[in-house]
PDB file of C-alpha atoms and ligand atoms in Angstrom:
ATOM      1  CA  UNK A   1      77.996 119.807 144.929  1.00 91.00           C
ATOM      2  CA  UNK A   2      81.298 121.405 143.133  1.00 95.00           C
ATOM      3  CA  UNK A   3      84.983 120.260 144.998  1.00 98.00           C
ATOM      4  CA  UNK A   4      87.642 122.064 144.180  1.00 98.00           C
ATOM      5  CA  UNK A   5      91.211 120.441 144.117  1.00 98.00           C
ATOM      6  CA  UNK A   6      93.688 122.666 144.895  1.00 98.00           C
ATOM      7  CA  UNK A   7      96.635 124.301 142.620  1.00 98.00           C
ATOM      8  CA  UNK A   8      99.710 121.137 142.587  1.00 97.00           C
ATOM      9  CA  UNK A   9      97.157 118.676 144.281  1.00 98.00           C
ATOM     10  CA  UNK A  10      95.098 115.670 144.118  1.00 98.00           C
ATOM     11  CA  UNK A  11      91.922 114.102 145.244  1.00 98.00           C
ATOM     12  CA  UNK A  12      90.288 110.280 145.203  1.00 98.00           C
ATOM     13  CA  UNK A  13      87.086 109.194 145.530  1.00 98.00           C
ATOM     14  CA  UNK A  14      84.193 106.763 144.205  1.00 98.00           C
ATOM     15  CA  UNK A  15      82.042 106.703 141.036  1.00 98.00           C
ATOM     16  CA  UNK A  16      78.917 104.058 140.527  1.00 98.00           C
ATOM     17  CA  UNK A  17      78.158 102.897 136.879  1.00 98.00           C
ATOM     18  CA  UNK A  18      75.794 105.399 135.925  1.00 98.00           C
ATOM     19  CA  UNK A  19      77.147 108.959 137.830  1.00 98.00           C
ATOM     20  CA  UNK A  20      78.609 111.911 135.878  1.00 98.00           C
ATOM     21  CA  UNK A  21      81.533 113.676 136.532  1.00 98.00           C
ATOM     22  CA  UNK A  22      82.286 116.814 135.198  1.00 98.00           C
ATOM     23  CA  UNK A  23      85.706 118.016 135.486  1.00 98.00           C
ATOM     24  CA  UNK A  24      86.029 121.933 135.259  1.00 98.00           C
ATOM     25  CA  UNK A  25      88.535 124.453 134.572  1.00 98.00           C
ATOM     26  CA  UNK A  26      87.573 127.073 136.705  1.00 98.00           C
ATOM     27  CA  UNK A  27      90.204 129.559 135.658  1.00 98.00           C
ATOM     28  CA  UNK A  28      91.559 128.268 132.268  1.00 98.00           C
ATOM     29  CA  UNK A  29      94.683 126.599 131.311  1.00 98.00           C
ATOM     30  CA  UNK A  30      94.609 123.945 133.860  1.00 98.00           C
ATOM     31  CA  UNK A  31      95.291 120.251 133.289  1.00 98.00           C
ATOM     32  CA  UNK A  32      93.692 117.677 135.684  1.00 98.00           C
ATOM     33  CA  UNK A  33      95.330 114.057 135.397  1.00 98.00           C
ATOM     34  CA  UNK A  34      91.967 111.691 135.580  1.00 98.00           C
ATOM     35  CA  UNK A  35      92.906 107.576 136.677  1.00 98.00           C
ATOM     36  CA  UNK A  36      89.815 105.270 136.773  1.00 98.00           C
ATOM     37  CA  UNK A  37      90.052 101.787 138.643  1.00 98.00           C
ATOM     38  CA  UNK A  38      87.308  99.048 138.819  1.00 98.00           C
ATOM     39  CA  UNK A  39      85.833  98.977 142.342  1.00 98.00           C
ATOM     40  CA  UNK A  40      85.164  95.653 142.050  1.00 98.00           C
ATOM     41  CA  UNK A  41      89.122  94.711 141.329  1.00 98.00           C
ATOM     42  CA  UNK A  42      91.541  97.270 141.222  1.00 98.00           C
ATOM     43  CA  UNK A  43      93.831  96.099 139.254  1.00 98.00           C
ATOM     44  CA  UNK A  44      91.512  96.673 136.664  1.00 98.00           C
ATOM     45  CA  UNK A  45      92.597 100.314 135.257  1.00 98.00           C
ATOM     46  CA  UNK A  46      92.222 102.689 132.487  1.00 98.00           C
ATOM     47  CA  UNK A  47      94.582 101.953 129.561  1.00 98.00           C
ATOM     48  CA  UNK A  48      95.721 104.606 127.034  1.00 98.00           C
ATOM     49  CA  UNK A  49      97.274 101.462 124.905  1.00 98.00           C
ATOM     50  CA  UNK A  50      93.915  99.600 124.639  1.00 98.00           C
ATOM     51  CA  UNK A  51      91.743 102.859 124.331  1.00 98.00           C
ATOM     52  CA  UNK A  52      94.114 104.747 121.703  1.00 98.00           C
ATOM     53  CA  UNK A  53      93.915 100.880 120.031  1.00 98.00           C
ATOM     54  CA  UNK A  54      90.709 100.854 119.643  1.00 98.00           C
ATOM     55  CA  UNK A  55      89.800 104.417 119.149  1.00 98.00           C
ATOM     56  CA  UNK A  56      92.605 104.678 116.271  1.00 98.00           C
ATOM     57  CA  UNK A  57      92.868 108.330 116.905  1.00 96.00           C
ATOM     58  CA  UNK A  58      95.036 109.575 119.772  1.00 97.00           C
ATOM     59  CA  UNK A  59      92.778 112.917 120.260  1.00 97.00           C
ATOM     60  CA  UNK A  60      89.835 112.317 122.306  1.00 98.00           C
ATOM     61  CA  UNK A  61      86.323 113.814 122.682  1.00 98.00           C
ATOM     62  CA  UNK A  62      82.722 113.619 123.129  1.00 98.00           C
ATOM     63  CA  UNK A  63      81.478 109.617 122.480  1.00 98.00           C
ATOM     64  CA  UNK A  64      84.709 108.137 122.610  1.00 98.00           C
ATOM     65  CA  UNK A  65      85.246 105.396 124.950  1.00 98.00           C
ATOM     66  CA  UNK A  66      87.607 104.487 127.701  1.00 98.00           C
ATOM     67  CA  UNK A  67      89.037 101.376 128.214  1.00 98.00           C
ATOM     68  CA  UNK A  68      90.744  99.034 130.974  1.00 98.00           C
ATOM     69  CA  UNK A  69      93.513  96.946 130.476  1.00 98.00           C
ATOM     70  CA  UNK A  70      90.888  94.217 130.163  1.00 98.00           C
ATOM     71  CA  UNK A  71      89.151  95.874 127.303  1.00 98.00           C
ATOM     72  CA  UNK A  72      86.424  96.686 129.471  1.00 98.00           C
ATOM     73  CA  UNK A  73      84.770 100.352 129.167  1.00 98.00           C
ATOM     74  CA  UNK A  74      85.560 102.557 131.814  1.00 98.00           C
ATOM     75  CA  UNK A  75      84.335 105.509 131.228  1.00 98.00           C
ATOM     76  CA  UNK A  76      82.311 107.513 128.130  1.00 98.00           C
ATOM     77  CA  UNK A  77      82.823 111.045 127.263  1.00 98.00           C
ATOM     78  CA  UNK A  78      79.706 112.742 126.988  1.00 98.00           C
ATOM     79  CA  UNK A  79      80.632 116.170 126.653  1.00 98.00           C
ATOM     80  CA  UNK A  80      83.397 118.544 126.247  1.00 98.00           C
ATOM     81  CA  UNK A  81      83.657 122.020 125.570  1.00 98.00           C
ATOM     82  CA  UNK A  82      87.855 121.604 124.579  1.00 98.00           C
ATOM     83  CA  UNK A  83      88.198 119.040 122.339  1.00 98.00           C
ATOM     84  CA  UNK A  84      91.981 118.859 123.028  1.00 98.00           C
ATOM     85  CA  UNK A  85      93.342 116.264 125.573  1.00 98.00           C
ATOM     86  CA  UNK A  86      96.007 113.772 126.344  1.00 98.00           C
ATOM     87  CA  UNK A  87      96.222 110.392 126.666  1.00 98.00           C
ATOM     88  CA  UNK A  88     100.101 109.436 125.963  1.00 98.00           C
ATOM     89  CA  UNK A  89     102.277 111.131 128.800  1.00 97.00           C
ATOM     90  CA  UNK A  90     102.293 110.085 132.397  1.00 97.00           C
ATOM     91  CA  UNK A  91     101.516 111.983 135.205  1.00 97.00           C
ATOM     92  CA  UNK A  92     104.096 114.434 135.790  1.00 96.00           C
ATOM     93  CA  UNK A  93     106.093 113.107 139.157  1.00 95.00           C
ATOM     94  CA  UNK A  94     109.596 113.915 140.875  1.00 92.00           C
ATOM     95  CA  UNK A  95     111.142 112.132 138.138  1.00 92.00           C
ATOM     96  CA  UNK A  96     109.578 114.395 135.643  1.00 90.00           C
ATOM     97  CA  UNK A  97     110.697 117.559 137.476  1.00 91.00           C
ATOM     98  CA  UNK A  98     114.247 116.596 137.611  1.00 93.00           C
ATOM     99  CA  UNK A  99     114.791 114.736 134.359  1.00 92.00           C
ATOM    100  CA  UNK A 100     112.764 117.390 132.162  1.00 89.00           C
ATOM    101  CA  UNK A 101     113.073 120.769 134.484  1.00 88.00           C
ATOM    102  CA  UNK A 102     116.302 120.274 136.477  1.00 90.00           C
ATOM    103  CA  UNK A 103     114.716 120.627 139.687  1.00 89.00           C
ATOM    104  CA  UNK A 104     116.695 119.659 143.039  1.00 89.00           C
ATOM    105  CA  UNK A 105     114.042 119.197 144.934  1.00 88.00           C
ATOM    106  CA  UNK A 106     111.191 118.475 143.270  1.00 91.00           C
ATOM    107  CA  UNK A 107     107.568 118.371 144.149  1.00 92.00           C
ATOM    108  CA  UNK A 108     105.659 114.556 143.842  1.00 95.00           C
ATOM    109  CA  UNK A 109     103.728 116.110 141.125  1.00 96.00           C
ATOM    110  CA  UNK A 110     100.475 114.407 139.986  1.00 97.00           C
ATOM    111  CA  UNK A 111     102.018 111.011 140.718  1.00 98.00           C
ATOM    112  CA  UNK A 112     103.014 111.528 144.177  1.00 98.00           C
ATOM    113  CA  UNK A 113      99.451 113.223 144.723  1.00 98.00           C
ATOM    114  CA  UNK A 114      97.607 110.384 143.135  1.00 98.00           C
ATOM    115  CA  UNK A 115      99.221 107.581 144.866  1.00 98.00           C
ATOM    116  CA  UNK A 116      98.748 109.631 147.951  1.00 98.00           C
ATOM    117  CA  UNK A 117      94.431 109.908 146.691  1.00 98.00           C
ATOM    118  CA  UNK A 118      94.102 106.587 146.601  1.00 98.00           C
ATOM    119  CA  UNK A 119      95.892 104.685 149.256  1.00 98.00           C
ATOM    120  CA  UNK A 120      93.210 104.253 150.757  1.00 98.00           C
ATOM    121  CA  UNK A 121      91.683 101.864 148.346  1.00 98.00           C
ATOM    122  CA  UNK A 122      95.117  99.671 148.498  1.00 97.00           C
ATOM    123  CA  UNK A 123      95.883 101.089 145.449  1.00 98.00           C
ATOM    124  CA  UNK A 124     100.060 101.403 144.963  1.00 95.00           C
ATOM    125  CA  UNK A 125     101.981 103.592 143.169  1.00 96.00           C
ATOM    126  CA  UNK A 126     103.291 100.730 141.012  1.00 97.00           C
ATOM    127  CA  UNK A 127      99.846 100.027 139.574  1.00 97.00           C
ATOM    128  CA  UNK A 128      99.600 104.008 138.451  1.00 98.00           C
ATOM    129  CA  UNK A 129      99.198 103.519 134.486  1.00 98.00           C
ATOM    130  CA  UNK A 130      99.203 106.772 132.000  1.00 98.00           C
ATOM    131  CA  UNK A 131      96.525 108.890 133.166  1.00 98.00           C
ATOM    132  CA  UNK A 132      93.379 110.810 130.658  1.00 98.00           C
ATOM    133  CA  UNK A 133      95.156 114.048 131.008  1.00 98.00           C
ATOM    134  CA  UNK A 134      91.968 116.571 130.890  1.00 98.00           C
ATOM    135  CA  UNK A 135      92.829 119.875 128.948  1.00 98.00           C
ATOM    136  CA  UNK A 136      96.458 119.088 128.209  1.00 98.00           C
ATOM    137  CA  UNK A 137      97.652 119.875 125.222  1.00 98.00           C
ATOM    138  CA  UNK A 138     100.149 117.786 123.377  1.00 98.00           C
ATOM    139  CA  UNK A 139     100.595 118.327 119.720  1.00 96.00           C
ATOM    140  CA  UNK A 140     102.276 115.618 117.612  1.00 96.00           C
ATOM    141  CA  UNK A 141     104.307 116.562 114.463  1.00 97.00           C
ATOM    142  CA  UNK A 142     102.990 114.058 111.969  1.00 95.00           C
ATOM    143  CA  UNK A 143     106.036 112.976 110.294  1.00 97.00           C
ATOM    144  CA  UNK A 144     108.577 112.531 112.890  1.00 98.00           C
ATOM    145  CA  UNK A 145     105.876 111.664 116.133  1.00 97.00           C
ATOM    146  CA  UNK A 146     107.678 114.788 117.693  1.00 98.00           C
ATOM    147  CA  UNK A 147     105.337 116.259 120.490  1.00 97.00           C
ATOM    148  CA  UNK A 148     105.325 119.486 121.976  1.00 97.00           C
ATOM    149  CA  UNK A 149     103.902 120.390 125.465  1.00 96.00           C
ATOM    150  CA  UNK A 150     101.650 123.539 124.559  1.00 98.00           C
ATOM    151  CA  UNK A 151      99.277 125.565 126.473  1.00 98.00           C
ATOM    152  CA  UNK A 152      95.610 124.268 126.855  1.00 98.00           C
ATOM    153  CA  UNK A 153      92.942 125.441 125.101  1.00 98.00           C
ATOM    154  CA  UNK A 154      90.535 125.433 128.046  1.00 98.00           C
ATOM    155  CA  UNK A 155      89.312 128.627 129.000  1.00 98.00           C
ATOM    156  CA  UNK A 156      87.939 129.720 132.546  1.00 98.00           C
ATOM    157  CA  UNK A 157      84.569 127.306 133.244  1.00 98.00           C
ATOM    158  CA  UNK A 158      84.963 125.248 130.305  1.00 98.00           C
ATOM    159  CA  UNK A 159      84.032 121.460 131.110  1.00 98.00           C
ATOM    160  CA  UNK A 160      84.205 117.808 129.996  1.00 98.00           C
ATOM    161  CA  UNK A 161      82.133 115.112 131.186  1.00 98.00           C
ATOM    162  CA  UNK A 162      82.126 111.544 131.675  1.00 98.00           C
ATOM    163  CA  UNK A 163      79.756 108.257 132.001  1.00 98.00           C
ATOM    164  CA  UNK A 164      81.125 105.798 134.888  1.00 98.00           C
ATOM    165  CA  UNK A 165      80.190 102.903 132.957  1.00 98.00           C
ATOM    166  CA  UNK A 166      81.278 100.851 136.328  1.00 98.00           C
ATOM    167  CA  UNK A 167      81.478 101.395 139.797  1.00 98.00           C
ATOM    168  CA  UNK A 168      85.224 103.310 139.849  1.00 98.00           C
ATOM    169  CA  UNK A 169      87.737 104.354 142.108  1.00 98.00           C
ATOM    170  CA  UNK A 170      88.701 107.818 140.866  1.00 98.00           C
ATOM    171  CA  UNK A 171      92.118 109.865 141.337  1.00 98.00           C
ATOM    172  CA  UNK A 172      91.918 113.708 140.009  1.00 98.00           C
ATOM    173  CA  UNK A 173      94.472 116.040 140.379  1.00 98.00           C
ATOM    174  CA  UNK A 174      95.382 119.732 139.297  1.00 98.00           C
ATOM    175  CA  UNK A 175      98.757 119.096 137.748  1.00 97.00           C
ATOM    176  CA  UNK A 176     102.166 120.492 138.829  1.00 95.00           C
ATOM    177  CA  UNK A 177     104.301 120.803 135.915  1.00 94.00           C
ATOM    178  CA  UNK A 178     104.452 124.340 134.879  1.00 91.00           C
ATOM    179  CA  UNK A 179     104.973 123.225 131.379  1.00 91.00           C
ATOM    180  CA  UNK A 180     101.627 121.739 131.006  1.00 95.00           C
ATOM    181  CA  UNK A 181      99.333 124.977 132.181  1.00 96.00           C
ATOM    182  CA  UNK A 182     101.260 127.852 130.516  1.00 96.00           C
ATOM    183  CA  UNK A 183     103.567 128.892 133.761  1.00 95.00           C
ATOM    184  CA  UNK A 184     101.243 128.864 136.369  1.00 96.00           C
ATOM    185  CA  UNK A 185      99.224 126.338 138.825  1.00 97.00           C
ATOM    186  CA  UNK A 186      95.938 126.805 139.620  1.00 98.00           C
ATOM    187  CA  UNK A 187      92.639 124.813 140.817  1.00 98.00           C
ATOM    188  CA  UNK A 188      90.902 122.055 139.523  1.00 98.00           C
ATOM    189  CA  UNK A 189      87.060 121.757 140.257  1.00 98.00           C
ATOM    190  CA  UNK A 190      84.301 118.240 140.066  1.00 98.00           C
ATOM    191  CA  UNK A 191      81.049 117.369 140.424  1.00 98.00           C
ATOM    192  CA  UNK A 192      79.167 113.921 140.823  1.00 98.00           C
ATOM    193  CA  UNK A 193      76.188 114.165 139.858  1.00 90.00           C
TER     194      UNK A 193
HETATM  195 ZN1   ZN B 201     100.779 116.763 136.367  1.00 82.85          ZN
END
């Protein structure tokens, strides 16, 4: 069964070691912020330190690993039709929009909708680490680390797909920041399976 997320919101919900879940793009040039938690102790998360660490890359794709902060695996890719994702900015939040974009009153952005997802679980906004930011495309300027916040390469149905490794709590969103999907916000969609 395919949920959709809808444009600027989030969603939370449970993965045992051995599901799938796809993430999908249904109209292109959407990032979806993806935050894995150990069901058996939450404050077990995924960790872009430990992961980037032992990856040694900082791009991510199909048979790399994800980590916890307790160097357990998380999650495995197992396919993805992008190749281009990011796992060194946080979830955009109100912060974001009025630090980066000047906003007055801005929206809770990923963060506010993830912490929102998974409440229920006990699961507090304090213990939100960097998320696996599906489809987003940061580019990094090799000499001086400069990055730039660039349009996604995703195009309309393209996928990627990971391997609960664990039984996980899992928050999914369809980001916010305009920045981050080329100008406009649009749906995110899942399967378990
Ligand atoms: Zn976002």
């Amino acid at each position: 069964m395919r949920h959709e997320i809808a444009p600027r919101s989030g969603a939370g919900f449970e993965l045992k070691a051995g599901e799938r879940l796809t993430v999908i793009d249904p109209r292109g040039e959407q990032v979806a912020d993806l935050l894995a938690f150990a069901k058996a102790d939450p404050r077990e998360a995924i960790s872009s330190g430990r992961t980037l660490d032992y990856a040694n890359r900082i791009f991510l794709t199909t048979g790399d690993l994800l980590y916890s902060n307790r160097s357990n695996v998380m999650l495995e890719i197992v396919e993805d039709d992008v190749g281009r994702h990011d796992f060194l900015l946080t979830p955009c939040s109100k912060d974001t929009f009025r630090i980066i974009y000047g906003d007055t009153d801005p929206h809770r952005g990923c963060f506010g909708n993830l912490a929102a997802a998974l409440e229920p679980w006990g699961i507090d906004a304090d213990s939100i680490p960097v998320a696996f930011n599906c489809f987003m495309n940061v580019a990094v300027d090799g000499e001086t680390g400069a990055l730039s916040v660039d349009p996604p390469k995703s195009k309309a149905g393209d996928r990627i797909v990971f391997l609960a490794k664990v039984d996980l709590i899992i928050g999914l969103t369809a980001c916010s920041a305009l920045q981050s999907n080329n100008g406009s916000f649009k749906p995110i969609e899942y399967q378990i399976g």
